[in-house]
Coordinates of C-alpha atoms (C1' of nucleotides) in Angstrom, one line a residue:
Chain A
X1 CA 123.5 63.3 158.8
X2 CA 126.3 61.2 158.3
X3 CA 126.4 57.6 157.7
X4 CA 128.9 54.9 157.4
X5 CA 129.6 54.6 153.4
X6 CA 129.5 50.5 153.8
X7 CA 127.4 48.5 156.2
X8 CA 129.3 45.9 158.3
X9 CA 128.9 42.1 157.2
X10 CA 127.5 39.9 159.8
X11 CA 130.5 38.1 160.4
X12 CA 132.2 41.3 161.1
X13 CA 129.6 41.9 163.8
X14 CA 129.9 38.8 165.5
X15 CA 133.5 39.3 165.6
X16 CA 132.9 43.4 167.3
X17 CA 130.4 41.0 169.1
X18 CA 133.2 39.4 170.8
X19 CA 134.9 42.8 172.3
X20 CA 131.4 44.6 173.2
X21 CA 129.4 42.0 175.4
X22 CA 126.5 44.5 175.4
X23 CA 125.9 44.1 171.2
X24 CA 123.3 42.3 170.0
X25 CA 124.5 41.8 166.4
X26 CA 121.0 41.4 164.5
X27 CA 119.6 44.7 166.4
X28 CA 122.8 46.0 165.0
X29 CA 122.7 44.9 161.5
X30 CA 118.8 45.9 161.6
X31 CA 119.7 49.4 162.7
X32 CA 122.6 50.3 160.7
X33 CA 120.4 48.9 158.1
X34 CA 117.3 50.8 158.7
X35 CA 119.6 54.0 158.8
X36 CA 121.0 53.6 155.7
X37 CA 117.3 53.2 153.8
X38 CA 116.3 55.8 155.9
X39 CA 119.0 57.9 154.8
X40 CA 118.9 57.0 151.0
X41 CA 115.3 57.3 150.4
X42 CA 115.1 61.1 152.2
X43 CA 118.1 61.7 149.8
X44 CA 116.5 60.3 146.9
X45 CA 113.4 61.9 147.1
X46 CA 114.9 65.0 148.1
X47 CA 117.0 65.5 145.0
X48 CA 113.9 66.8 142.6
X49 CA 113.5 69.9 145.1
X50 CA 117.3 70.7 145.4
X51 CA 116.9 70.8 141.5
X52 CA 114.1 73.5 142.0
X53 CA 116.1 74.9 144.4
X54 CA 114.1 74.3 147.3
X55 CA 115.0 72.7 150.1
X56 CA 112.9 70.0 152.1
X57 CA 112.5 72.3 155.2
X58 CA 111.0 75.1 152.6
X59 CA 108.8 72.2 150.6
X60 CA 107.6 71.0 153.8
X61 CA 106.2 74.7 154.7
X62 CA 104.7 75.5 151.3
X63 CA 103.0 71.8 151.4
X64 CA 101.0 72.6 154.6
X65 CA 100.0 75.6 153.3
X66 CA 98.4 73.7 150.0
X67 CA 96.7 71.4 151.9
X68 CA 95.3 74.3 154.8
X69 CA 94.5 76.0 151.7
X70 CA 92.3 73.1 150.7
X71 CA 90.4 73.1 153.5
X72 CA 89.9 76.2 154.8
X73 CA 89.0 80.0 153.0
X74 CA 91.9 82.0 154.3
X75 CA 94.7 79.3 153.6
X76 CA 96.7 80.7 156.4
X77 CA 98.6 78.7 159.2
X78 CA 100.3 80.9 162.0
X79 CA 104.1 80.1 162.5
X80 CA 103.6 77.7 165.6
X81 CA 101.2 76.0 163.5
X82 CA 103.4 75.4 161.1
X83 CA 106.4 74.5 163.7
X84 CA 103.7 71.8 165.4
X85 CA 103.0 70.7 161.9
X86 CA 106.6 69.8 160.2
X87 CA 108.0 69.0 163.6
X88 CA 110.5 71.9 163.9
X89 CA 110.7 74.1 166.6
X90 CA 109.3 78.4 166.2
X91 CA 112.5 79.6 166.1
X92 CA 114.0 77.3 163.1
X93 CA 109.8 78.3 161.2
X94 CA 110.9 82.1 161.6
X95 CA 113.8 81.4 160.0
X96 CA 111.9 79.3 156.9
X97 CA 109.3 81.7 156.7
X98 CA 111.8 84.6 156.2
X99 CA 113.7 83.0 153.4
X100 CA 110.5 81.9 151.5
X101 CA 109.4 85.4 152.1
X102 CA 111.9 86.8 150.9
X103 CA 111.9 84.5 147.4
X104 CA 108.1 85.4 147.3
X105 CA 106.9 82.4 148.2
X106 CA 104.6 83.0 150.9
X107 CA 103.4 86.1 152.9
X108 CA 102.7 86.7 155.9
X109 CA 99.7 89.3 157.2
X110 CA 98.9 90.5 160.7
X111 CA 96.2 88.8 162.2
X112 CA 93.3 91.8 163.2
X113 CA 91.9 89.9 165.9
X114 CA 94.9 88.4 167.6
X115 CA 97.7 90.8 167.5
X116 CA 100.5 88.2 168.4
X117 CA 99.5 86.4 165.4
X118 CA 101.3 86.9 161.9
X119 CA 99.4 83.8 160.1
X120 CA 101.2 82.9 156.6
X121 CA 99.4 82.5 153.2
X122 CA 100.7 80.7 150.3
X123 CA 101.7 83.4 147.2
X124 CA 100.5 82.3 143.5
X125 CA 104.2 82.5 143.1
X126 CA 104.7 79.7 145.6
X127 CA 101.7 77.6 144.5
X128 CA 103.5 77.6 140.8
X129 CA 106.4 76.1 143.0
X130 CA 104.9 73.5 143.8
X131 CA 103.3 72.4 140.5
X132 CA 106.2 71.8 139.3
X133 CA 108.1 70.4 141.8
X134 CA 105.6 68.1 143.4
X135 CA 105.3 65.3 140.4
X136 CA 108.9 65.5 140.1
X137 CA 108.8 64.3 143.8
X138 CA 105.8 61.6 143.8
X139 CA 107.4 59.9 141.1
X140 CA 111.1 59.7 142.6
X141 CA 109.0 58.2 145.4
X142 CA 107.6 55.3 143.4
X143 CA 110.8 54.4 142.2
X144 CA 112.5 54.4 145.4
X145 CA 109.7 51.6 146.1
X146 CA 109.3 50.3 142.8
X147 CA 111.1 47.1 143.5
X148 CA 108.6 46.3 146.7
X149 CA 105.4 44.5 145.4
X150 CA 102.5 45.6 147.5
X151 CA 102.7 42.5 149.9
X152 CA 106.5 43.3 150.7
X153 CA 105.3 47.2 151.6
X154 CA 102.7 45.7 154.0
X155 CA 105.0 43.5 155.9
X156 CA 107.9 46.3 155.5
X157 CA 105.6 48.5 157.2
X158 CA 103.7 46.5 159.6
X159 CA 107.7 45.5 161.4
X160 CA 108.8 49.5 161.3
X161 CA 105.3 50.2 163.1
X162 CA 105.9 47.4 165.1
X163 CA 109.7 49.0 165.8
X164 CA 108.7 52.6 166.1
X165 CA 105.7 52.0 168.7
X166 CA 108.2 49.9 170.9
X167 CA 106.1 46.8 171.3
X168 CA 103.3 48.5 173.1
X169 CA 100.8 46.0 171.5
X170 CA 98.1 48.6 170.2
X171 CA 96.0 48.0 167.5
X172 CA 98.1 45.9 165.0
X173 CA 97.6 48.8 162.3
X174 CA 96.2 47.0 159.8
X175 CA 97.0 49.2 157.4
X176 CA 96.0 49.0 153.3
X177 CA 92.9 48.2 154.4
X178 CA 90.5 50.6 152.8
X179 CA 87.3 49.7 154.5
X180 CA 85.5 50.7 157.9
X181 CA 88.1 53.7 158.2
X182 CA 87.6 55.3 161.4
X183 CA 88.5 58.7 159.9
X184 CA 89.6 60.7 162.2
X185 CA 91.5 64.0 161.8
X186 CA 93.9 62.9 159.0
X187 CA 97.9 63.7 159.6
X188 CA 99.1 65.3 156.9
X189 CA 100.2 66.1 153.2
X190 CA 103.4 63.1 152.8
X191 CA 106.6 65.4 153.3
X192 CA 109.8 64.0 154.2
X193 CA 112.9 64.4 156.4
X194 CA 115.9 63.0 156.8
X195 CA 117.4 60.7 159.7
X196 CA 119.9 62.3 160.3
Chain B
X1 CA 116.2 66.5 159.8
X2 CA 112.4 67.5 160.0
X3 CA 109.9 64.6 160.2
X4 CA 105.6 65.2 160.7
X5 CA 104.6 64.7 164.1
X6 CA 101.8 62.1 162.9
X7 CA 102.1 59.9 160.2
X8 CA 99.1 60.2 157.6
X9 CA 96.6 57.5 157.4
X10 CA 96.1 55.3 154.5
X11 CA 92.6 56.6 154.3
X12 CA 94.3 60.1 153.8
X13 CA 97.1 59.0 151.6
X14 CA 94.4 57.9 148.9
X15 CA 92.6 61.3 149.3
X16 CA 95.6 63.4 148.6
X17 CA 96.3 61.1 145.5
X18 CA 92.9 62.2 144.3
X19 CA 94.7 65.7 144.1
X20 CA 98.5 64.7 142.9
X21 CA 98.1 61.5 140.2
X22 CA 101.5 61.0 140.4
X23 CA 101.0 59.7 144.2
X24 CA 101.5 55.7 144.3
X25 CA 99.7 55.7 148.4
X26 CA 101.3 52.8 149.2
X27 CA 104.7 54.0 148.3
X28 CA 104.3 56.6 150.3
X29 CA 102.9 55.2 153.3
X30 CA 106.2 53.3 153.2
X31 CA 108.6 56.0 152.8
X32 CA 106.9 58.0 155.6
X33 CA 107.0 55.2 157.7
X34 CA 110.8 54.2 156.4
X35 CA 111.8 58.4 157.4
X36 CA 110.0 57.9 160.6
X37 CA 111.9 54.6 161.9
X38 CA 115.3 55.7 160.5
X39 CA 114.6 59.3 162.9
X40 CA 113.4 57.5 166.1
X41 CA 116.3 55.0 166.0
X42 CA 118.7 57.5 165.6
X43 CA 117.8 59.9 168.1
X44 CA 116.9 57.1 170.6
X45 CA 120.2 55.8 170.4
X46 CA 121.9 58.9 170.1
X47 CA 120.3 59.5 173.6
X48 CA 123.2 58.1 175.3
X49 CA 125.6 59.5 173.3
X50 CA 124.3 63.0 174.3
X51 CA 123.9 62.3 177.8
X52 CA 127.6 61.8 177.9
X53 CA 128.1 65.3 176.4
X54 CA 129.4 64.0 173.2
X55 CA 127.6 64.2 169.8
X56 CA 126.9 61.4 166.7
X57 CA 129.8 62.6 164.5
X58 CA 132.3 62.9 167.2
X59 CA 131.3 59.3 168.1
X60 CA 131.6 57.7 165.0
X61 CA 135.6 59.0 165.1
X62 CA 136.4 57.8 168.4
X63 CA 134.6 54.6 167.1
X64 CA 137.0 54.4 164.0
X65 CA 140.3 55.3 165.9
X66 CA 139.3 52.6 168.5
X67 CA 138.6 49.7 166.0
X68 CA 142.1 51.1 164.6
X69 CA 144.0 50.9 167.4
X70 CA 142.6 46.8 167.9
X71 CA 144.4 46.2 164.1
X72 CA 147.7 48.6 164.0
X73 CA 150.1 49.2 165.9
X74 CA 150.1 52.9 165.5
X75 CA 146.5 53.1 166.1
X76 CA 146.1 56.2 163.9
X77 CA 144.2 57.5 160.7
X78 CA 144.6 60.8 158.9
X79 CA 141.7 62.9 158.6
X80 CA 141.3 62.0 154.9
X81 CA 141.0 58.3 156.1
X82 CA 138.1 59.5 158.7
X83 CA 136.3 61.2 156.7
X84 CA 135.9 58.7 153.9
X85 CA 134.9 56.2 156.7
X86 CA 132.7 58.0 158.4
X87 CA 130.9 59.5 155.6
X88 CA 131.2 63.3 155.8
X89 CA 133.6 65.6 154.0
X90 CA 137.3 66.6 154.8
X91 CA 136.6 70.1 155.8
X92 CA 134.0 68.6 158.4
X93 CA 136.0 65.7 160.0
X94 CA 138.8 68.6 160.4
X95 CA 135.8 70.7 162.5
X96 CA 134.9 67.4 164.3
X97 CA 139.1 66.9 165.2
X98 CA 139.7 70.6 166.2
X99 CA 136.9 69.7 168.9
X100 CA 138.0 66.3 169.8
X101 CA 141.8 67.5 170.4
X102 CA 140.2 70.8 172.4
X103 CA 138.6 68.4 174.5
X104 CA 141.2 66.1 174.8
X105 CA 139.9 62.9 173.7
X106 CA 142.3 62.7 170.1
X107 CA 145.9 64.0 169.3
X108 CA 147.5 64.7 166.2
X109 CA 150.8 63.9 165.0
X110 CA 153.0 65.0 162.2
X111 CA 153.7 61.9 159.9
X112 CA 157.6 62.2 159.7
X113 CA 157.2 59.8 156.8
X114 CA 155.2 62.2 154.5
X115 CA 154.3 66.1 156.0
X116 CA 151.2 66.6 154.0
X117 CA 149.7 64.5 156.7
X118 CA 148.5 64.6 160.2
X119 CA 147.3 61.2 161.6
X120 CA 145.2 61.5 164.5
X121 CA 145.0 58.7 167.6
X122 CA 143.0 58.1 170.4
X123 CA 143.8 59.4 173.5
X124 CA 143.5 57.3 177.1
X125 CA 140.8 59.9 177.9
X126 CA 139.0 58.6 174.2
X127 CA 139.5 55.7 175.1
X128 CA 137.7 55.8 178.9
X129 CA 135.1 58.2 177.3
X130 CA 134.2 55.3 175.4
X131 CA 134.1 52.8 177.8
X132 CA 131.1 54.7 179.6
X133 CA 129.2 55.2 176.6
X134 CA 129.7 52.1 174.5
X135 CA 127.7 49.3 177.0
X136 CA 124.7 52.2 177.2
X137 CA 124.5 52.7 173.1
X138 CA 124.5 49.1 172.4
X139 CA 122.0 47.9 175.1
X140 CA 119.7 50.9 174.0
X141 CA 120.1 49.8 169.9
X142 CA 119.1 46.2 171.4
X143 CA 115.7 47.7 173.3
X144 CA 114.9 49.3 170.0
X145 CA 115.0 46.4 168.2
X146 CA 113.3 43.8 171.1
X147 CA 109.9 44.3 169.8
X148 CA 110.8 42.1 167.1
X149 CA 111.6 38.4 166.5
X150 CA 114.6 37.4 164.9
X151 CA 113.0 35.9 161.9
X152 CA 111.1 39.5 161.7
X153 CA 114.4 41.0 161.7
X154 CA 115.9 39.0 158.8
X155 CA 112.8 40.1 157.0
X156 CA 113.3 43.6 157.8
X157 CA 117.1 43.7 156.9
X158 CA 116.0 41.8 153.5
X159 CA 113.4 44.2 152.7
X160 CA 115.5 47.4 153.4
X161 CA 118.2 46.2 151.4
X162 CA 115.7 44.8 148.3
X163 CA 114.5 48.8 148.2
X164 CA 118.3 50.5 148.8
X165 CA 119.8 48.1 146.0
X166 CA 117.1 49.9 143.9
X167 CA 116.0 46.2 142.3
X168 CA 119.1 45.9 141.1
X169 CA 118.9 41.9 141.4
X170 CA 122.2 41.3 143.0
X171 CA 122.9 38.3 145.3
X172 CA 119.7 38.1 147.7
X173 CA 122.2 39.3 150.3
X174 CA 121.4 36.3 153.0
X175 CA 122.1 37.9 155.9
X176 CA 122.5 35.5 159.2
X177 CA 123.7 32.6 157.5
X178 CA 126.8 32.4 159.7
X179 CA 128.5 29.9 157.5
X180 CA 130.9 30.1 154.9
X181 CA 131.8 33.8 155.1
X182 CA 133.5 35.2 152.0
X183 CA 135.5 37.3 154.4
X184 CA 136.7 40.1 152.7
X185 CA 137.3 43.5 153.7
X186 CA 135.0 44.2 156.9
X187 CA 133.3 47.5 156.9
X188 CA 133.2 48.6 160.2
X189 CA 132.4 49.2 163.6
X190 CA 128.2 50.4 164.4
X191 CA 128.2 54.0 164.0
X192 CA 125.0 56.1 163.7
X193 CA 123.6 58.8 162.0
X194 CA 120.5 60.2 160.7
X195 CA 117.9 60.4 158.5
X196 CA 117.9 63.8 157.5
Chain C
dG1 C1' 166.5 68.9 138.0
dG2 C1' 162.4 71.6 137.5
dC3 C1' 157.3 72.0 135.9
dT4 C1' 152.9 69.7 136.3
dG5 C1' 149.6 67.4 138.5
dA6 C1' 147.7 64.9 142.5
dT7 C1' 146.9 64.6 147.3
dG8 C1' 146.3 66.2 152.3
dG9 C1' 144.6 69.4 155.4
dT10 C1' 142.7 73.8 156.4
dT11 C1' 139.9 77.9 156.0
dA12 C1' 135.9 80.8 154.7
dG13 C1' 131.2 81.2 154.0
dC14 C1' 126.7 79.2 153.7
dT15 C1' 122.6 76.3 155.3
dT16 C1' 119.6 74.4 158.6
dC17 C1' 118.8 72.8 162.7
dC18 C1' 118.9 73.6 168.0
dT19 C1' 118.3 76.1 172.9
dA20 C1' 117.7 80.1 175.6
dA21 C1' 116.2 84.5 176.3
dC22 C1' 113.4 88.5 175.2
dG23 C1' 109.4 91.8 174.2
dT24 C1' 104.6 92.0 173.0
dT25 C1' 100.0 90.7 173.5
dA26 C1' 96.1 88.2 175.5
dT27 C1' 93.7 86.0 179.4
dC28 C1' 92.4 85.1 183.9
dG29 C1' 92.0 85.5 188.9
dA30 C1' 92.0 88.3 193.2
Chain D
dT1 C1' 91.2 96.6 187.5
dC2 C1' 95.4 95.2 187.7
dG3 C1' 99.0 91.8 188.3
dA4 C1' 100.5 87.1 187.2
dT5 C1' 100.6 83.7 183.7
dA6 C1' 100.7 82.0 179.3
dA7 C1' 101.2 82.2 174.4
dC8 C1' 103.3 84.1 170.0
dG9 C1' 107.0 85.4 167.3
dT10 C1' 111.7 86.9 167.1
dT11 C1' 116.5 87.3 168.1
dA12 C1' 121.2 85.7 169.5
dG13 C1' 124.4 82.2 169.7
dG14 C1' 126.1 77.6 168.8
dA15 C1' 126.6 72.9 166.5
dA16 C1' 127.3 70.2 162.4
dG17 C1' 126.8 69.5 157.7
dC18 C1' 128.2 71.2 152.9
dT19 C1' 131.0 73.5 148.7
dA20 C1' 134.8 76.1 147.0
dA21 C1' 139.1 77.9 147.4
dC22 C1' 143.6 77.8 149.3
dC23 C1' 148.5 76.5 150.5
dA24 C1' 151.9 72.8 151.4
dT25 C1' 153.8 68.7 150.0
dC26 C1' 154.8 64.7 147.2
dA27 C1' 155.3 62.0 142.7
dG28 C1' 156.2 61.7 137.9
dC29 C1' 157.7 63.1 133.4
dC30 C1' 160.3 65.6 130.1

DNA sequence: GGCTGATGGTTAGCTTCCTAACGTTATCGA
DNA sequence: TCGATAACGTTAGGAAGCTAACCATCAGCC
């Protein structure tokens, strides 16, 4: 991902304004904002893993696995699961499965049933990974939001729902509200990725 | 950059803190929604970029060489210039000129002045390249933004920069107040990039 | 004037993503 | 039952980042 190192002023996007009819300098300064927070925050958060050598592609792998581990007794995921799951296509999930298997992090065992399956387990090696990695990664989360008090992250999130679902007026989110959850299957373990 | 299909719900966000203490839910339910903004504006206004064959990066140098070319008479930068505009490293922005100057869109030129140097300007095929794709990028950065009113955007640019200035308590940034402009060194033309 | 150091650009090698194509295995319909 | 279809995982090749190392050139200091 690269980003520009300094965000235009306003007055310097009036003034592009002037030569590009079609720029609407507030959805400008919004996006080149929301790239660069984007941008800092997966960097931020992704520094505690590079310092365990890991990197997010790999954490977000051996994270699915801890949480299907959780729920179910073999703990395995099959590689398209996994590709569905973190949002990257087979053929990149071959490649992260080889390098983690390699480094002894997880292992992969034919399926019996289902011969075109190879479904991937989690090693205690890679479970001892994550231990120490994923405090190291909650907490540089918190800071990166630290100055936000709680009202700030509603409204903060309510406007980049708002941007993301492209003013199809659904339900208005109404997130942070703990009651009368409708609880249905839950997303995910928080992982990250970049913008980029 | 990797990004989770589905967002997790707040409801799961507090049951996964149950198992990692260090999870703050509500700092992370921003960040995962912060990752997942930054990724969809990016890739939905790289969208016109790559239907014009041409990628992010290679767009954020014809960008620069363009605004250049408005302020010099020479219209050129040296890679070293380039780079530290756009973001990225010498060793790329020489990848990202080799393909430019393949395809005909940049030229370099020995500095007679100084032969360590090689400033590179835009050529009239850049310069009609960008013509087409310009009008497209900004009107699809302004549909991305139109779910949201322009007092939600001031919001949105104030929170971002409240959680990238880390709380550091600088001025309170103001955006949109037209008036009385410090003016001093504008960044930039809107470039792009990603999240991851 | 000739080292020393700083600067500019490139190269080489690595990572992580992608798409496209392939071989294997399961499933389903005629 | 057997051929078509679909799904799984892998491989091959390419794009765009990065770091580290490398020469060429310039500037400064004895």
């Amino acid at each position: 991902m690269l980003l520009l190192r300094d965000l235009p002023r306003y007055e310097c996007l009036l003034e592009e304004a002037r030569r590009f009819p079609e720029l609407d300098p507030s959805a400008c300064e919004v996006y080149l904002h929301l790239l660069r927070a984007g941008d800092e925050a997966f960097r931020s958060c992704g520094e505690p893993l590079e310092a365990h050598g890991i990197s997010a592609g790999r954490f977000t792998v051996l994270m699915l696995l801890l949480r299907k581990r959780g729920e179910a007794d073999s703990g395995a995921l099959t590689p398209a699961e996994l590709a569905d799951q973190a949002g990257v296509t087979r053929a990149t999930m071959t490649g992260l499965i080889d390098t983690l298997e390699r480094d002894g992090f997880v292992r992969r065992e034919p399926d019996p049933h289902d011969r075109r399956m190879t479904p991937v387990t989690l090693t205690p090696a890679g479970e001892s990974l994550l231990q120490g990695v994923v405090p190291a990664y909650f907490q540089r989360m918190g800071l990166l939001v630290a100055p936000l008090s709680e009202a700030e992250r509603r409204t903060l999130v309510t406007l980049l729902s708002k941007l993301v679902r492209g003013g199809e007026t659904e339900e208005p989110s109404i997130p942070f509200t703990s009651g009368a959850s409708p609880a249905p299957a839950c997303a995910s373990v928080p992982l990250n990725s970049p913008v980029t």
